[in-house]
Amino acid sequence: MTTLLLRLEGPLQAWGVGPRLDLRQSAPWPTKSGVVGLLREAMGLPWEARADSLAQLPLAVAVLRPGRRLVDLQTVQGVVAAEKDELKNKLTLREYLADAAFLAALEGPEELMQKAQAALLNPAREIFLGRRGCLPSPPVALPEGLSPLPLLEALQSELKRRGRQQAQLVLEAPVGQGRMIHDVPVGRFFERRFAPRFVREETWRLS
């Protein structure tokens, strides 16, 4: 198995979580659905493709800079009114993370990780940090983004290389432990269906 490291940093990020209501919330760190969606665009996978090969990979996220939350008021045009068969404009609130930075790690088969790294270095389509319009500032691909080390060891090694003394981590947890979020894509991408997983947050002190 091989670990792929991704740098997720930009002026704005938005990692959608929860129902798509008038308030579009963002998780405080990159979600699995968001990271998988980013790779889908980079690799040029069609919407009809199945998400399984990417969605089943274990994900770990290190919070390098949590950023701050922003809420933007937007107008959505052409919304079907519930009481009438007509279109109207609708106001929505959308959360963003401003000036945040994360290091994400995915572990999977060597061939798949090599394809993903090559795609990040030369994306087939434009990639975003969660929501469309949230562009990365430094490249998502790291020059040495592929590691032969297991997931957590690779993440720890990269954090030490960056001179970090400690880091806040978001790690996958056994069922029933930690926090449950619905962010695992299932079926084909266009279906936009998500299964739950459990995550836990912990602090690493790096010697």
One Martini backbone bead per residue (centre of mass of N, CA, C, O) as a GRO file, in nm:
protein
  207
    1MET     BB    1   0.101   0.034   0.014
    2THR     BB    2   0.008   0.385  -0.038
    3THR     BB    3   0.074   0.730   0.030
    4LEU     BB    4  -0.123   1.027  -0.009
    5LEU     BB    5  -0.040   1.369  -0.029
    6LEU     BB    6  -0.222   1.675   0.064
    7ARG     BB    7  -0.259   2.022  -0.012
    8LEU     BB    8  -0.498   2.236   0.171
    9GLU     BB    9  -0.494   2.563   0.034
   10GLY     BB   10  -0.672   2.882   0.088
   11PRO     BB   11  -0.876   3.147   0.109
   12LEU     BB   12  -1.108   2.928   0.041
   13GLN     BB   13  -1.332   2.695   0.206
   14ALA     BB   14  -1.579   2.410   0.145
   15TRP     BB   15  -1.716   2.142   0.351
   16GLY     BB   16  -1.975   1.977   0.302
   17VAL     BB   17  -2.242   1.939   0.551
   18GLY     BB   18  -2.528   1.816   0.542
   19PRO     BB   19  -2.796   1.962   0.452
   20ARG     BB   20  -2.945   2.137   0.167
   21LEU     BB   21  -3.005   2.429   0.282
   22ASP     BB   22  -3.009   2.760   0.347
   23LEU     BB   23  -2.768   2.643   0.518
   24ARG     BB   24  -2.435   2.599   0.411
   25GLN     BB   25  -2.227   2.400   0.553
   26SER     BB   26  -1.904   2.359   0.716
   27ALA     BB   27  -1.656   2.190   0.786
   28PRO     BB   28  -1.348   2.218   0.979
   29TRP     BB   29  -1.273   1.998   0.756
   30PRO     BB   30  -1.198   1.777   0.537
   31THR     BB   31  -1.381   1.569   0.351
   32LYS     BB   32  -1.426   1.286   0.181
   33SER     BB   33  -1.606   1.394  -0.046
   34GLY     BB   34  -1.416   1.631  -0.117
   35VAL     BB   35  -1.157   1.469  -0.184
   36VAL     BB   36  -1.285   1.285  -0.395
   37GLY     BB   37  -1.384   1.514  -0.580
   38LEU     BB   38  -1.105   1.626  -0.644
   39LEU     BB   39  -0.996   1.363  -0.775
   40ARG     BB   40  -1.207   1.334  -0.993
   41GLU     BB   41  -1.127   1.589  -1.147
   42ALA     BB   42  -0.824   1.532  -1.188
   43MET     BB   43  -0.890   1.239  -1.333
   44GLY     BB   44  -1.158   1.261  -1.516
   45LEU     BB   45  -1.410   1.146  -1.400
   46PRO     BB   46  -1.711   1.042  -1.442
   47TRP     BB   47  -2.031   1.058  -1.311
   48GLU     BB   48  -2.081   0.739  -1.379
   49ALA     BB   49  -1.886   0.664  -1.188
   50ARG     BB   50  -1.754   0.501  -0.928
   51ALA     BB   51  -1.656   0.574  -0.585
   52ASP     BB   52  -1.526   0.332  -0.428
   53SER     BB   53  -1.210   0.336  -0.477
   54LEU     BB   54  -1.192   0.612  -0.307
   55ALA     BB   55  -1.398   0.596  -0.059
   56GLN     BB   56  -1.241   0.338   0.087
   57LEU     BB   57  -1.023   0.514   0.175
   58PRO     BB   58  -0.824   0.614   0.407
   59LEU     BB   59  -0.848   0.912   0.622
   60ALA     BB   60  -0.629   1.192   0.699
   61VAL     BB   61  -0.613   1.497   0.907
   62ALA     BB   62  -0.424   1.799   0.923
   63VAL     BB   63  -0.413   2.090   1.117
   64LEU     BB   64  -0.240   2.379   1.036
   65ARG     BB   65  -0.499   2.583   0.979
   66PRO     BB   66  -0.824   2.665   1.070
   67GLY     BB   67  -0.917   2.937   1.059
   68ARG     BB   68  -1.218   3.111   0.953
   69ARG     BB   69  -1.545   3.195   0.966
   70LEU     BB   70  -1.775   3.238   0.694
   71VAL     BB   71  -2.067   3.428   0.579
   72ASP     BB   72  -2.266   3.404   0.283
   73LEU     BB   73  -2.481   3.593   0.085
   74GLN     BB   74  -2.708   3.440  -0.149
   75THR     BB   75  -2.848   3.422  -0.482
   76VAL     BB   76  -3.100   3.212  -0.608
   77GLN     BB   77  -3.198   3.120  -0.922
   78GLY     BB   78  -3.476   2.937  -1.026
   79VAL     BB   79  -3.676   2.855  -0.800
   80VAL     BB   80  -3.910   2.640  -0.703
   81ALA     BB   81  -4.217   2.688  -0.592
   82ALA     BB   82  -4.426   2.530  -0.370
   83GLU     BB   83  -4.710   2.698  -0.419
   84LYS     BB   84  -4.596   2.732  -0.719
   85ASP     BB   85  -4.559   2.721  -1.080
   86GLU     BB   86  -4.269   2.881  -1.018
   87LEU     BB   87  -4.013   3.115  -1.028
   88LYS     BB   88  -3.750   3.209  -0.793
   89ASN     BB   89  -3.586   3.380  -0.556
   90LYS     BB   90  -3.309   3.290  -0.320
   91LEU     BB   91  -3.185   3.292   0.000
   92THR     BB   92  -2.847   3.211   0.107
   93LEU     BB   93  -2.624   3.042   0.329
   94ARG     BB   94  -2.254   3.034   0.332
   95GLU     BB   95  -1.992   2.852   0.437
   96TYR     BB   96  -1.650   2.932   0.534
   97LEU     BB   97  -1.294   2.898   0.509
   98ALA     BB   98  -1.045   3.116   0.615
   99ASP     BB   99  -0.716   3.064   0.592
  100ALA     BB  100  -0.672   2.758   0.551
  101ALA     BB  101  -0.487   2.448   0.655
  102PHE     BB  102  -0.407   2.122   0.509
  103LEU     BB  103  -0.330   1.769   0.566
  104ALA     BB  104  -0.371   1.496   0.353
  105ALA     BB  105  -0.439   1.130   0.377
  106LEU     BB  106  -0.402   0.846   0.157
  107GLU     BB  107  -0.466   0.489   0.140
  108GLY     BB  108  -0.336   0.265  -0.123
  109PRO     BB  109  -0.284   0.150  -0.407
  110GLU     BB  110  -0.018   0.221  -0.592
  111GLU     BB  111  -0.149   0.271  -0.871
  112LEU     BB  112  -0.370   0.469  -0.776
  113MET     BB  113  -0.181   0.679  -0.640
  114GLN     BB  114  -0.020   0.745  -0.895
  115LYS     BB  115  -0.261   0.853  -1.057
  116ALA     BB  116  -0.337   1.077  -0.860
  117GLN     BB  117  -0.069   1.232  -0.862
  118ALA     BB  118  -0.061   1.287  -1.168
  119ALA     BB  119  -0.331   1.446  -1.166
  120LEU     BB  120  -0.242   1.675  -0.971
  121LEU     BB  121  -0.006   1.772  -1.164
  122ASN     BB  122  -0.237   1.714  -1.417
  123PRO     BB  123  -0.530   1.822  -1.451
  124ALA     BB  124  -0.827   1.762  -1.623
  125ARG     BB  125  -0.960   1.952  -1.410
  126GLU     BB  126  -1.079   2.166  -1.213
  127ILE     BB  127  -0.997   2.247  -0.877
  128PHE     BB  128  -1.135   2.223  -0.540
  129LEU     BB  129  -1.217   2.333  -0.199
  130GLY     BB  130  -1.509   2.177  -0.239
  131ARG     BB  131  -1.619   2.444  -0.359
  132ARG     BB  132  -1.698   2.620  -0.608
  133GLY     BB  133  -1.430   2.867  -0.626
  134CYS     BB  134  -1.223   2.711  -0.434
  135LEU     BB  135  -0.903   2.786  -0.463
  136PRO     BB  136  -0.596   2.695  -0.473
  137SER     BB  137  -0.284   2.820  -0.411
  138PRO     BB  138  -0.122   2.599  -0.363
  139PRO     BB  139  -0.050   2.311  -0.461
  140VAL     BB  140  -0.177   2.002  -0.389
  141ALA     BB  141   0.072   1.887  -0.489
  142LEU     BB  142   0.347   1.717  -0.389
  143PRO     BB  143   0.658   1.642  -0.483
  144GLU     BB  144   0.644   1.411  -0.230
  145GLY     BB  145   0.335   1.261  -0.219
  146LEU     BB  146   0.470   0.977  -0.206
  147SER     BB  147   0.443   0.697   0.025
  148PRO     BB  148   0.550   0.385   0.174
  149LEU     BB  149   0.406   0.456   0.415
  150PRO     BB  150   0.190   0.454   0.632
  151LEU     BB  151  -0.039   0.677   0.694
  152LEU     BB  152   0.057   0.792   0.981
  153GLU     BB  153   0.361   0.794   0.919
  154ALA     BB  154   0.350   0.985   0.677
  155LEU     BB  155   0.222   1.222   0.827
  156GLN     BB  156   0.437   1.253   1.047
  157SER     BB  157   0.680   1.299   0.860
  158GLU     BB  158   0.571   1.562   0.728
  159LEU     BB  159   0.541   1.727   0.987
  160LYS     BB  160   0.840   1.713   1.069
  161ARG     BB  161   0.952   1.843   0.810
  162ARG     BB  162   0.785   2.116   0.894
  163GLY     BB  163   0.836   2.159   1.215
  164ARG     BB  164   0.630   2.029   1.395
  165GLN     BB  165   0.524   1.994   1.735
  166GLN     BB  166   0.213   1.997   1.659
  167ALA     BB  167  -0.120   1.833   1.596
  168GLN     BB  168  -0.431   1.828   1.453
  169LEU     BB  169  -0.645   1.543   1.428
  170VAL     BB  170  -0.832   1.349   1.174
  171LEU     BB  171  -0.974   1.031   1.239
  172GLU     BB  172  -1.059   0.724   1.193
  173ALA     BB  173  -1.323   0.529   1.342
  174PRO     BB  174  -1.492   0.322   1.497
  175VAL     BB  175  -1.785   0.209   1.534
  176GLY     BB  176  -1.931   0.429   1.778
  177GLN     BB  177  -1.681   0.625   1.757
  178GLY     BB  178  -1.721   0.938   1.796
  179ARG     BB  179  -1.797   1.108   1.504
  180MET     BB  180  -2.075   1.142   1.292
  181ILE     BB  181  -2.057   1.131   0.930
  182HIS     BB  182  -2.190   1.217   0.597
  183ASP     BB  183  -1.907   1.146   0.354
  184VAL     BB  184  -1.957   0.873   0.183
  185PRO     BB  185  -1.946   0.776  -0.120
  186VAL     BB  186  -2.208   0.617  -0.314
  187GLY     BB  187  -2.183   0.480  -0.596
  188ARG     BB  188  -2.250   0.715  -0.810
  189PHE     BB  189  -2.171   1.034  -0.837
  190PHE     BB  190  -2.458   1.149  -0.937
  191GLU     BB  191  -2.627   1.052  -0.679
  192ARG     BB  192  -2.544   1.178  -0.406
  193ARG     BB  193  -2.451   0.957  -0.189
  194PHE     BB  194  -2.423   0.900   0.178
  195ALA     BB  195  -2.223   0.763   0.417
  196PRO     BB  196  -2.119   0.673   0.718
  197ARG     BB  197  -1.878   0.789   0.966
  198PHE     BB  198  -1.605   0.780   1.195
  199VAL     BB  199  -1.454   1.035   1.403
  200ARG     BB  200  -1.145   1.168   1.544
  201GLU     BB  201  -0.988   1.387   1.777
  202GLU     BB  202  -0.634   1.473   1.795
  203THR     BB  203  -0.316   1.518   1.957
  204TRP     BB  204   0.005   1.573   1.837
  205ARG     BB  205   0.333   1.508   1.967
  206LEU     BB  206   0.639   1.609   1.827
  207SER     BB  207   0.988   1.499   1.850
   0.00000   0.00000   0.00000
